[in-house]
Short mmCIF file of N, CA and C in Angstrom, two decimals:
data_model
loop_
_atom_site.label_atom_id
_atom_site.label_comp_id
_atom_site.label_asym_id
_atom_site.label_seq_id
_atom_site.Cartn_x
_atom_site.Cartn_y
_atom_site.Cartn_z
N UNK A 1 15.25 -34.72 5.62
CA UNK A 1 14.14 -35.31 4.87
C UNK A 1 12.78 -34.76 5.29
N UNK A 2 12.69 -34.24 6.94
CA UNK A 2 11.38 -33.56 7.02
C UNK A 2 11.47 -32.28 6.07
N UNK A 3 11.90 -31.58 5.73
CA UNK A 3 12.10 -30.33 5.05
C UNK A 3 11.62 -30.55 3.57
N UNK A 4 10.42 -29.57 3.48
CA UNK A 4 10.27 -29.53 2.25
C UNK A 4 11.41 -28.67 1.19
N UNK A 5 11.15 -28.96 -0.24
CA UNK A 5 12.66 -28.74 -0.77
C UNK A 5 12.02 -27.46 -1.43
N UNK A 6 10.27 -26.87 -1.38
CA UNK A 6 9.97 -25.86 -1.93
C UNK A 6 9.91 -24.67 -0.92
N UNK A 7 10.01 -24.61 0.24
CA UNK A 7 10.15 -23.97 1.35
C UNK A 7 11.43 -23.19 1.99
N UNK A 8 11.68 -21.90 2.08
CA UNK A 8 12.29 -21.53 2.38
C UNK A 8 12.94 -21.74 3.81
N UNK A 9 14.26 -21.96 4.59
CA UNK A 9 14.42 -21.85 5.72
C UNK A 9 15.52 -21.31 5.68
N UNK A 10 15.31 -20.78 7.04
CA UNK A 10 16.73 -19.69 7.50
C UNK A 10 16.71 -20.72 8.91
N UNK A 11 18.00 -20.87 9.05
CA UNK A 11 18.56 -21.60 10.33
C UNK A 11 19.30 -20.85 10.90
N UNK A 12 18.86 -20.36 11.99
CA UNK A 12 19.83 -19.42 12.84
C UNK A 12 21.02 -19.50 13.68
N UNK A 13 21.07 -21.08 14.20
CA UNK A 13 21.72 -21.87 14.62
C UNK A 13 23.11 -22.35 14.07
N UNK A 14 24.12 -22.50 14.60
CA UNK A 14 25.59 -22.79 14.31
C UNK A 14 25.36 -23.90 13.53
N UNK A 15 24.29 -25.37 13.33
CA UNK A 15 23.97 -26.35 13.02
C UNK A 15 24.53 -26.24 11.36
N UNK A 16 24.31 -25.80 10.37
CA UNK A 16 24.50 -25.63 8.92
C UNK A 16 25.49 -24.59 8.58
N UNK A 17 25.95 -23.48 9.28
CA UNK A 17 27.26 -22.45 8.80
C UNK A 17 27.86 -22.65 8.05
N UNK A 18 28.50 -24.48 8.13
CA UNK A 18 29.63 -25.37 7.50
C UNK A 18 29.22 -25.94 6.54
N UNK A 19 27.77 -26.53 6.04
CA UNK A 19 27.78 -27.36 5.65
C UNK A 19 27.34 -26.78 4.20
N UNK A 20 28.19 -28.21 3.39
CA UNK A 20 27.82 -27.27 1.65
C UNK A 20 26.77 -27.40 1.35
N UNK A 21 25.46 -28.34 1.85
CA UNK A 21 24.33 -27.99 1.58
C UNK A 21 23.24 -27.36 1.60
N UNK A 22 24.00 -26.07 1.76
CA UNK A 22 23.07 -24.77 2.94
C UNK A 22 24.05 -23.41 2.52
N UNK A 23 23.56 -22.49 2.15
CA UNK A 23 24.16 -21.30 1.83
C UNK A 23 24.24 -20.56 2.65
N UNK A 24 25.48 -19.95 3.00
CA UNK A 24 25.44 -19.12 3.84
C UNK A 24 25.28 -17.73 3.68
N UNK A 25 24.01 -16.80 4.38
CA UNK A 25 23.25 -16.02 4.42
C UNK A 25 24.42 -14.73 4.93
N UNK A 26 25.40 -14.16 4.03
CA UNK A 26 25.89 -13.34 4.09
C UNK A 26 26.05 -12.82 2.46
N UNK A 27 25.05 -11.93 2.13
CA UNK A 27 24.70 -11.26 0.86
C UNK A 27 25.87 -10.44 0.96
N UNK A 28 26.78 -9.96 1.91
CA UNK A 28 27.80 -8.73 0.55
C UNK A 28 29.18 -9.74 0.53
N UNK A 29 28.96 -10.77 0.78
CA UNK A 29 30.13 -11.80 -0.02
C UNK A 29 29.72 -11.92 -1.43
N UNK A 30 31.09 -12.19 -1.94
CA UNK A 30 31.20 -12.64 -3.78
C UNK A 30 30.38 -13.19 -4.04
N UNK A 31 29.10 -13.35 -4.59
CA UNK A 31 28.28 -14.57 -5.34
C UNK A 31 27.15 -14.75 -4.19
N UNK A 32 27.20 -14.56 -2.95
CA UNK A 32 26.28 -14.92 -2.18
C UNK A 32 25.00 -14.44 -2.55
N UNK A 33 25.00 -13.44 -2.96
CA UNK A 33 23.68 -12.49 -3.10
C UNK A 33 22.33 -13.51 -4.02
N UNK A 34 23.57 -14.08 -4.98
CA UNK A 34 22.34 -14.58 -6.17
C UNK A 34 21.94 -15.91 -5.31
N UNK A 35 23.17 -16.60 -4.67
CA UNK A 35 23.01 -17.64 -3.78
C UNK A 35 21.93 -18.03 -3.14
N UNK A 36 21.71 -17.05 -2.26
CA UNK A 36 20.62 -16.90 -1.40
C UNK A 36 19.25 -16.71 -2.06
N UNK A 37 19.07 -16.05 -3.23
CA UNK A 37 18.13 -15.41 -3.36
C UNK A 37 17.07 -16.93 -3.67
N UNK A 38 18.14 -17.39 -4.54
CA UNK A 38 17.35 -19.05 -5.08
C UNK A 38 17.43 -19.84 -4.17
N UNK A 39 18.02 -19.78 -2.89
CA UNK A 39 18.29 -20.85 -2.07
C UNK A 39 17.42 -21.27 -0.99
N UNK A 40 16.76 -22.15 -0.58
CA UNK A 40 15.77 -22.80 0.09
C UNK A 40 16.40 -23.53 1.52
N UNK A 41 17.58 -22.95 1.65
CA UNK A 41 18.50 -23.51 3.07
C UNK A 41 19.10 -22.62 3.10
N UNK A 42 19.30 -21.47 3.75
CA UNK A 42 19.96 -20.17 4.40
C UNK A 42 20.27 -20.34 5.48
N UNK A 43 21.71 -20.92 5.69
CA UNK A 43 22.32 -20.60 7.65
C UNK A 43 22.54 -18.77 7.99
N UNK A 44 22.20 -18.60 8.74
CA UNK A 44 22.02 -17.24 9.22
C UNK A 44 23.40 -17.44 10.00
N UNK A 45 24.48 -16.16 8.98
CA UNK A 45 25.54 -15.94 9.82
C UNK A 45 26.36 -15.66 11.01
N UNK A 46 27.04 -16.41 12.20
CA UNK A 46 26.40 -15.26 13.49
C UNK A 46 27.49 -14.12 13.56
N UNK A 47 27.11 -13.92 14.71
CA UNK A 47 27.41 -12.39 15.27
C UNK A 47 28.92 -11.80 14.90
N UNK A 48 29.47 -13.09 16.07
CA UNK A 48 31.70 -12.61 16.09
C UNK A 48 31.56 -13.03 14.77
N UNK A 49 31.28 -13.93 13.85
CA UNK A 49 31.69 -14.52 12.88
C UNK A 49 31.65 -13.74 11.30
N UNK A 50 30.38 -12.84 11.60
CA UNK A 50 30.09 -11.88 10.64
C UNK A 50 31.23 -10.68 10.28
N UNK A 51 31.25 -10.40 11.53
CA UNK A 51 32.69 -9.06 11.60
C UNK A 51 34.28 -9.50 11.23
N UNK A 52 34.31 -10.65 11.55
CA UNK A 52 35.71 -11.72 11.37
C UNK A 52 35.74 -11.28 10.00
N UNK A 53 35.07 -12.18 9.00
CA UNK A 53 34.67 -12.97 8.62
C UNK A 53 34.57 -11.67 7.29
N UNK A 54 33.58 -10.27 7.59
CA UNK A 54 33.86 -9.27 6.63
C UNK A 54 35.24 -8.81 6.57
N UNK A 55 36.04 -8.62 7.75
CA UNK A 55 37.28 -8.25 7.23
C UNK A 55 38.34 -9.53 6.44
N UNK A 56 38.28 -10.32 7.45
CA UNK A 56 39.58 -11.23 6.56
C UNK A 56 39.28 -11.83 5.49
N UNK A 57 37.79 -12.64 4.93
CA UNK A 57 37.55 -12.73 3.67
C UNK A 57 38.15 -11.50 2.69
N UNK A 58 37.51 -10.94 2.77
CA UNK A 58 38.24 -9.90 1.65
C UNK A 58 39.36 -9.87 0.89
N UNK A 59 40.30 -9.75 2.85
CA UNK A 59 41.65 -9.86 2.59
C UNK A 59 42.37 -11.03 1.89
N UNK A 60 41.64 -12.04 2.07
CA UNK A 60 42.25 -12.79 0.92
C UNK A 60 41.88 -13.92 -0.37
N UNK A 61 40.40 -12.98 -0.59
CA UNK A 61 40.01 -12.76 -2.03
C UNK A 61 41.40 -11.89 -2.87
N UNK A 62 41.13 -11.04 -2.00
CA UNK A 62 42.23 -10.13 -3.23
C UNK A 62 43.55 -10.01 -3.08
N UNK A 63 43.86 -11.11 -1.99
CA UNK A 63 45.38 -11.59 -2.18
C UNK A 63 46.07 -10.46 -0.71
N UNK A 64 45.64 -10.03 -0.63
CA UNK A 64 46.31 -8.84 0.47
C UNK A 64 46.84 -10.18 1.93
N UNK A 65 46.19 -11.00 1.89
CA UNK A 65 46.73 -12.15 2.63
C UNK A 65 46.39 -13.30 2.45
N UNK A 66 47.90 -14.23 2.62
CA UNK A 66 47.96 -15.76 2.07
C UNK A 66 46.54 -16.76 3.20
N UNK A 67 46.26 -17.56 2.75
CA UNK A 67 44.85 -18.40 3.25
C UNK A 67 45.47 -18.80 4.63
N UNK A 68 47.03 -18.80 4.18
CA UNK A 68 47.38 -19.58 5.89
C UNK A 68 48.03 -18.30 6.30
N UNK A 69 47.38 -17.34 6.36
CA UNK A 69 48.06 -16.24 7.42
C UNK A 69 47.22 -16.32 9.29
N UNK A 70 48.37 -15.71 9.79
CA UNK A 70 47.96 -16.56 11.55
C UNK A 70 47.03 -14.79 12.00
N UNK A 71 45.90 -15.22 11.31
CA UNK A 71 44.92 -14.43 12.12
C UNK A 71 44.68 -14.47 13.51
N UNK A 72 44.44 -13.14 13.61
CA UNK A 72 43.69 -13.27 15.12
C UNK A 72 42.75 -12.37 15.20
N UNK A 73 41.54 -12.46 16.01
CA UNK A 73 40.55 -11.48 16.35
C UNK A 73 40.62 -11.20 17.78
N UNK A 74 39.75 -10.56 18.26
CA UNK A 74 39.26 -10.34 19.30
C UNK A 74 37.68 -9.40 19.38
N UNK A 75 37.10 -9.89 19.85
CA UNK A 75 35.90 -9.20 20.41
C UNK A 75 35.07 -8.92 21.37
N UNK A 76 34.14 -7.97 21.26
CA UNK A 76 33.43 -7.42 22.27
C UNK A 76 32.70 -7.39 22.68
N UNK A 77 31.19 -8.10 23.10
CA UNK A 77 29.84 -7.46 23.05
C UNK A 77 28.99 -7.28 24.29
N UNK A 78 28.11 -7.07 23.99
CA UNK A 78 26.88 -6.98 25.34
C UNK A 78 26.57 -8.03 25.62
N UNK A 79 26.03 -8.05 26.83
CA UNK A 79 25.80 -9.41 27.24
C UNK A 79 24.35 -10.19 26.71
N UNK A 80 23.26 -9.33 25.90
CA UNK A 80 22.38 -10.09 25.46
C UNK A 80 22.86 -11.52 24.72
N UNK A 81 23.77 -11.44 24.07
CA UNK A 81 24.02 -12.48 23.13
C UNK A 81 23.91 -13.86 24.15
N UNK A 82 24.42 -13.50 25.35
CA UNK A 82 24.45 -15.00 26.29
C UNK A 82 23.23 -15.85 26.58
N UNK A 83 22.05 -15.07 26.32
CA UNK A 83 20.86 -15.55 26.28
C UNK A 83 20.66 -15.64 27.80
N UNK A 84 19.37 -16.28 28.30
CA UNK A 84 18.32 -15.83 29.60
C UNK A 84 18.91 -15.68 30.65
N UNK A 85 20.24 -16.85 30.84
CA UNK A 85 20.54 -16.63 31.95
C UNK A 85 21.89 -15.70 32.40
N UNK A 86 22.32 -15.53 31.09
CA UNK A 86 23.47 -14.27 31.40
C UNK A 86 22.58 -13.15 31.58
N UNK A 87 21.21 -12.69 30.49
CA UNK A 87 20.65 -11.19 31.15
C UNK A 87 20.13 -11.35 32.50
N UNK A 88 19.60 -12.55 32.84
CA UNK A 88 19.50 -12.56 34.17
C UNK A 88 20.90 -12.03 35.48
N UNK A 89 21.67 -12.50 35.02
CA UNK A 89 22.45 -12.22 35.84
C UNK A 89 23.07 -11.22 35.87
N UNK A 90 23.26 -10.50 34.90
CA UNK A 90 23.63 -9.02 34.18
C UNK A 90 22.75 -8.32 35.06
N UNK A 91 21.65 -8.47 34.62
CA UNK A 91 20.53 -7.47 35.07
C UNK A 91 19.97 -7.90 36.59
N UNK A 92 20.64 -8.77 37.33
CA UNK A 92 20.28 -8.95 38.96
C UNK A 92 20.52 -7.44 39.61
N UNK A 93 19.86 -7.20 40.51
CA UNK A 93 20.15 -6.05 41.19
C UNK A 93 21.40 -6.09 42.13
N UNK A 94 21.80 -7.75 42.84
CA UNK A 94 22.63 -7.87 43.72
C UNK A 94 23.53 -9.03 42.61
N UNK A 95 23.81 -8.66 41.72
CA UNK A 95 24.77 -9.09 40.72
C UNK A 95 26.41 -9.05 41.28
N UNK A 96 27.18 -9.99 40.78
CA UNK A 96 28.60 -10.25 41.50
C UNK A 96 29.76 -9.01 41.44
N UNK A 97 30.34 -8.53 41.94
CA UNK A 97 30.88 -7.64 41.82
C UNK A 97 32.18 -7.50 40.13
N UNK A 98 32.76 -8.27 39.75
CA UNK A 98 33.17 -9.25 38.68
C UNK A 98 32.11 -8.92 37.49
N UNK A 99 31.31 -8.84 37.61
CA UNK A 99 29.99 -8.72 36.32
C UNK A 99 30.33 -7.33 35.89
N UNK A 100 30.57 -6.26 36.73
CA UNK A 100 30.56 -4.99 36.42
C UNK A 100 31.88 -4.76 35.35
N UNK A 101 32.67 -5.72 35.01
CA UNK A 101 33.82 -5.41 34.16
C UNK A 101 33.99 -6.57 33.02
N UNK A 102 34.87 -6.21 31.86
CA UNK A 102 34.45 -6.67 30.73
C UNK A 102 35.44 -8.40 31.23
N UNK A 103 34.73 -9.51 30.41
CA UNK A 103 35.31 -10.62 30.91
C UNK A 103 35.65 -11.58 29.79
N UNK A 104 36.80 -12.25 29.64
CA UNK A 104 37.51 -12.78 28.40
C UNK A 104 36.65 -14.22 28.70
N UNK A 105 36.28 -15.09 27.43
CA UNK A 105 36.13 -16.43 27.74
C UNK A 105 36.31 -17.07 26.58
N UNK A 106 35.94 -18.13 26.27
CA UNK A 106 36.54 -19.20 25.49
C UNK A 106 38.16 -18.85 25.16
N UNK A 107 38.59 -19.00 25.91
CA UNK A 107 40.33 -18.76 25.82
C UNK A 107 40.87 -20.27 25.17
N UNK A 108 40.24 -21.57 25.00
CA UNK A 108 40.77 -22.49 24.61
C UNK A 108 40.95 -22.85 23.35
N UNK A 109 40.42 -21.83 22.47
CA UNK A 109 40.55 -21.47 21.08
C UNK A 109 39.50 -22.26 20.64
N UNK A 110 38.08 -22.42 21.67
CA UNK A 110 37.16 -23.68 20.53
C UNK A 110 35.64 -23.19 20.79
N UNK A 111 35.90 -21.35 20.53
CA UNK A 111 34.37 -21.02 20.23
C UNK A 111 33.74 -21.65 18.96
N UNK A 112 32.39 -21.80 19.29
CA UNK A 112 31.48 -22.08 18.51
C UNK A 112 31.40 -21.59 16.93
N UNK A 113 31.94 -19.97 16.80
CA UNK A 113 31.91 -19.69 15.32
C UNK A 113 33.40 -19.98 14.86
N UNK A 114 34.49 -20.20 15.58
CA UNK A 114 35.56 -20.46 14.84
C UNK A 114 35.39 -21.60 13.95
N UNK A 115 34.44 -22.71 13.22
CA UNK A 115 34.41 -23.27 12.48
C UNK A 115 33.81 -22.60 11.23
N UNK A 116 33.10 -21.53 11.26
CA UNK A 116 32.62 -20.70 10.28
C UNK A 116 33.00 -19.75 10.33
N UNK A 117 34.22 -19.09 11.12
CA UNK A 117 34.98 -17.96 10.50
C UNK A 117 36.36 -18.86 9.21
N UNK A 118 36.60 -19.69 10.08
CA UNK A 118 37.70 -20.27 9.35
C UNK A 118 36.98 -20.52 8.22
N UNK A 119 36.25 -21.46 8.06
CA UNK A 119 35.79 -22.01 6.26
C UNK A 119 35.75 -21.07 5.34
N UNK A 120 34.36 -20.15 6.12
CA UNK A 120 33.78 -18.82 5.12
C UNK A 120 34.52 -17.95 4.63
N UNK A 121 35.96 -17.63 5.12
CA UNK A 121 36.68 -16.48 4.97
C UNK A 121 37.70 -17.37 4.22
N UNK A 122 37.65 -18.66 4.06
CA UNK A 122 38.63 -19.31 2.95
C UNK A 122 39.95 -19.44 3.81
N UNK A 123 40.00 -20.06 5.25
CA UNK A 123 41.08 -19.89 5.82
C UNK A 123 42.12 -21.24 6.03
N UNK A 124 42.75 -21.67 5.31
CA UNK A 124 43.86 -22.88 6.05
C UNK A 124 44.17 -23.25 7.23
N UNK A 125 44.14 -22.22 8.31
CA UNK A 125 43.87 -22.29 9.52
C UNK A 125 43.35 -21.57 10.50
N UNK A 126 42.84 -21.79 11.42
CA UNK A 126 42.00 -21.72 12.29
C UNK A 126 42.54 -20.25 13.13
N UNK A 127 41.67 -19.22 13.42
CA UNK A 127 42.00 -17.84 13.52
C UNK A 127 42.10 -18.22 14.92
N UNK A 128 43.04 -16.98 15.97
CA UNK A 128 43.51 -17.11 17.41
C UNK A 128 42.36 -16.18 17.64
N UNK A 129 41.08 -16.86 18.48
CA UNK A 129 39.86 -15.50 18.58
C UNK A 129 39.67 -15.24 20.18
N UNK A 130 40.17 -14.09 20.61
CA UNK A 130 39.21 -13.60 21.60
C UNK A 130 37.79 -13.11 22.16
N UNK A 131 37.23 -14.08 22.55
CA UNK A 131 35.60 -12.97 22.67
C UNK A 131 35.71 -12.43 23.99
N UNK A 132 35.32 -10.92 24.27
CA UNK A 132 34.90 -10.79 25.71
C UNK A 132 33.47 -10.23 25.92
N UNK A 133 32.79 -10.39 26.75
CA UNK A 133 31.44 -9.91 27.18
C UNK A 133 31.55 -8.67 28.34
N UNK A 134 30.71 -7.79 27.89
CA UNK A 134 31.09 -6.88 29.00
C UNK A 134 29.68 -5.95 29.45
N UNK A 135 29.60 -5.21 30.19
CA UNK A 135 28.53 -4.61 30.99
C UNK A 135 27.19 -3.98 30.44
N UNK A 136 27.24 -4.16 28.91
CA UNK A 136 26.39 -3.38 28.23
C UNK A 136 25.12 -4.41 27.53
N UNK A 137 24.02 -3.91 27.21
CA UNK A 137 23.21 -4.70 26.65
C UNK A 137 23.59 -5.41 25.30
N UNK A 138 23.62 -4.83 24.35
CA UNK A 138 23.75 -4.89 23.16
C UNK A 138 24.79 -4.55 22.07
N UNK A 139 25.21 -4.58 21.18
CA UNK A 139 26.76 -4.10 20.51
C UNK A 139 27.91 -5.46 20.54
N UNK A 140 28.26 -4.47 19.22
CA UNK A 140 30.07 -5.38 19.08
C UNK A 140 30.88 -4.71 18.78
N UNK A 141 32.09 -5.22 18.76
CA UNK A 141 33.28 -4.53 18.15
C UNK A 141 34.05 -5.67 17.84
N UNK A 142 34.81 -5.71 17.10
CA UNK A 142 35.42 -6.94 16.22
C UNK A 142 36.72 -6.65 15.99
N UNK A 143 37.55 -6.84 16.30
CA UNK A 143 39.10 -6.06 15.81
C UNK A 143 40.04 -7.28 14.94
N UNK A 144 40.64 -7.13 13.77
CA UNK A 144 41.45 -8.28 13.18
C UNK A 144 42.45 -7.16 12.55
N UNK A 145 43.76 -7.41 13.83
CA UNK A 145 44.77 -7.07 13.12
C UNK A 145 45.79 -7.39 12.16
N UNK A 146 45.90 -6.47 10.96
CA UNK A 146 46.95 -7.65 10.65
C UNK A 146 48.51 -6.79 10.44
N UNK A 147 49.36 -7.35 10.09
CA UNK A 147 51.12 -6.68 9.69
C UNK A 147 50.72 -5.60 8.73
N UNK A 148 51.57 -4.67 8.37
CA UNK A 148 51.41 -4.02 7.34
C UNK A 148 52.67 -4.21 6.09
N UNK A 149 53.02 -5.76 6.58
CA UNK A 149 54.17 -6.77 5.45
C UNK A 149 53.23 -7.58 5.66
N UNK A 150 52.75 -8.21 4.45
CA UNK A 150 52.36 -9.67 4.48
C UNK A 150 52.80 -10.05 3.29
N UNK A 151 53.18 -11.19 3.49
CA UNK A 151 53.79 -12.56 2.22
C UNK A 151 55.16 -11.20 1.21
N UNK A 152 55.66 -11.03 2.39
CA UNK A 152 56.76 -9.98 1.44
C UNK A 152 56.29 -8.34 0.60
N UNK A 153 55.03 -8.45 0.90
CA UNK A 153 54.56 -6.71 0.08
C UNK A 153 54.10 -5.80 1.51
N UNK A 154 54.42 -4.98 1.32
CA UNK A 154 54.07 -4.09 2.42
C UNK A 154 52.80 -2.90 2.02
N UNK A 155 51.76 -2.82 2.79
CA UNK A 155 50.71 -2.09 2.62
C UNK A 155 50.30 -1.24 3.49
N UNK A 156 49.56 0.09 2.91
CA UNK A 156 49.74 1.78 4.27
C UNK A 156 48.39 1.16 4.92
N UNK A 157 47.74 1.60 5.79
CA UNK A 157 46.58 1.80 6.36
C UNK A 157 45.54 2.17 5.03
N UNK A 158 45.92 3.83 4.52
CA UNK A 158 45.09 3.99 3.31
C UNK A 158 44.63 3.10 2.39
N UNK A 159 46.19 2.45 1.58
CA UNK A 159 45.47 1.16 0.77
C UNK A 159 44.79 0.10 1.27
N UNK A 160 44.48 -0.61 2.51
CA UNK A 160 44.16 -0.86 2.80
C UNK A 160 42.49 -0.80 3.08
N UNK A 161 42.36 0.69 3.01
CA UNK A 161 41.50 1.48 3.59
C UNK A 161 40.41 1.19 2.26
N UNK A 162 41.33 1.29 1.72
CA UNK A 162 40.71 2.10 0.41
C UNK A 162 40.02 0.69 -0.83
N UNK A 163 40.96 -0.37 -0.40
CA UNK A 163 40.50 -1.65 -1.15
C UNK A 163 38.98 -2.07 -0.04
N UNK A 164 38.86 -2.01 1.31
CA UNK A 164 37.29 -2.18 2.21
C UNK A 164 36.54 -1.38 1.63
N UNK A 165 37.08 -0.11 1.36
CA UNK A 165 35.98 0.67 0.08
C UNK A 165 35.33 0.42 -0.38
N UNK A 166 36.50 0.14 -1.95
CA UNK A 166 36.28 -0.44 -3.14
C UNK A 166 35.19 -1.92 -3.02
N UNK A 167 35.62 -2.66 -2.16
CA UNK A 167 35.16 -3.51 -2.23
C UNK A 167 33.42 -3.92 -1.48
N UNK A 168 33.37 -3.01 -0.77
CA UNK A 168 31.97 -3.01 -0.36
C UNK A 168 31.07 -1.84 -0.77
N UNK A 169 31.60 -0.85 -1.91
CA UNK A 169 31.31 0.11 -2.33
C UNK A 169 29.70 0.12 -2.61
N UNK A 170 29.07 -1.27 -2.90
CA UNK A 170 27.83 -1.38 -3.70
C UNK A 170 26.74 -1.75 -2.28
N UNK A 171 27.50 -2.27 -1.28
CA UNK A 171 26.79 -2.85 -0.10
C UNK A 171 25.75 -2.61 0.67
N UNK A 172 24.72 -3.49 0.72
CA UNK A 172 23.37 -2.87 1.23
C UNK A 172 23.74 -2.87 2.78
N UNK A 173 24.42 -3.98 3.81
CA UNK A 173 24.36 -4.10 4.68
C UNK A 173 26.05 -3.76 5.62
N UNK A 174 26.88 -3.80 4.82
CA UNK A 174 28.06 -3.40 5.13
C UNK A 174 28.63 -1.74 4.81
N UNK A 175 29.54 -0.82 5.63
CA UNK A 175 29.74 0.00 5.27
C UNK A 175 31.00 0.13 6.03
N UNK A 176 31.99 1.23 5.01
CA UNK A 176 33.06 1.53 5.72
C UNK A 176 33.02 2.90 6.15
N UNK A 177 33.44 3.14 7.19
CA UNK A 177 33.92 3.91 7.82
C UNK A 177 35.07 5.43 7.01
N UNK A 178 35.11 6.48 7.34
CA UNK A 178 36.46 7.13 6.97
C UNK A 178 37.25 6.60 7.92
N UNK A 179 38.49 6.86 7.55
CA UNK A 179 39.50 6.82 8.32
C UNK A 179 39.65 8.07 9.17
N UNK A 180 39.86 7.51 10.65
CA UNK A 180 40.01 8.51 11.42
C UNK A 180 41.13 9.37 11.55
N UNK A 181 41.33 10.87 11.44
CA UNK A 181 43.06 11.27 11.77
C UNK A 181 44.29 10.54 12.61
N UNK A 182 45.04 10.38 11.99
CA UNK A 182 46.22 9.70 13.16
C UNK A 182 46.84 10.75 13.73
N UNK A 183 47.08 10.69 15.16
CA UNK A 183 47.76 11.57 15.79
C UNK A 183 49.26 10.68 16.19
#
């Protein structure tokens, strides 16, 4: 009710991700684009949740996997994301010996964006997510593997490849990659 309703806000905070009265501020999803543009409550997507969240949505917009398929992620990043007192400790000169290597946490399956990877990506259940933090400032890496059988059809790497294409073909902020040679 403090919020004016002619005022734009972006909430950066996990606080609105979920909630339907607040759009979530990921323009190369289906429909989001026009979403946002009129929208006066923008949750700002976060970080693991964005990378999740571009691959497995997709996957099952266009059916390539059922809503209750048993995702899993894992990820990577620098330690800025931990805020003051992880760069503090990152960046101590007499820092713990343990700091110098990459370190797994929320292992209890109840990070903070797993409520907005699951919704946003249209998921039935709740993805198995690894985050780890490791020695570097800044960066991610996001990995979501999946079978190359799902729900009985079997799919190459290429098609696969080739529907992240297709499908972000127009994208201001997303891009795919070639595929690298397989050896």
């Amino acid at each position: 009710p403090l919020l004016r309703p002619d005022v734009k806000v972006l909430d950066t905070s996990t606080a609105f991700r979920t909630d339907p009265a607040w759009d979530y501020g990921f323009p190369e999803l289906n429909g989001q684009k026009e979403k946002i543009q009129r929208s006066y409550r923008v949750a700002v997507p976060g970080c693991y949740a964005s990378g999740f969240i571009s691959i497995a949505r997709p996957l099952v917009e266009l059916g390539l996997a059922p809503a209750d398929y048993p995702f899993s992620c894992t990820g990577i990043s620098g330690y800025s994301g931990g805020g003051k007192k992880m760069i503090a400790e990152m960046e101590s000169p007499d820092r713990a010996p343990e700091l110098f290597s990459p370190r797994f946490y929320g292992l209890a399956n109840t990070h903070k964006h797993l409520p907005e990877m699951q919704k946003i990506s249209g998921l039935t259940r709740k993805p198995m997510f690894t985050p780890i933090v490791d020695d570097f400032f800044n960066g991610m890496v996001v990995c979501v593997p999946i079978q190359a059988q799902i729900a009985g059809r079997s799919y190459t790497l290429e098609q696969v490849h080739a529907m992240f294409a297709q499908h972000y073909a127009d994208a201001h902020f997303v891009s795919v990659q070639p595929l690298l040679e397989q050896s």
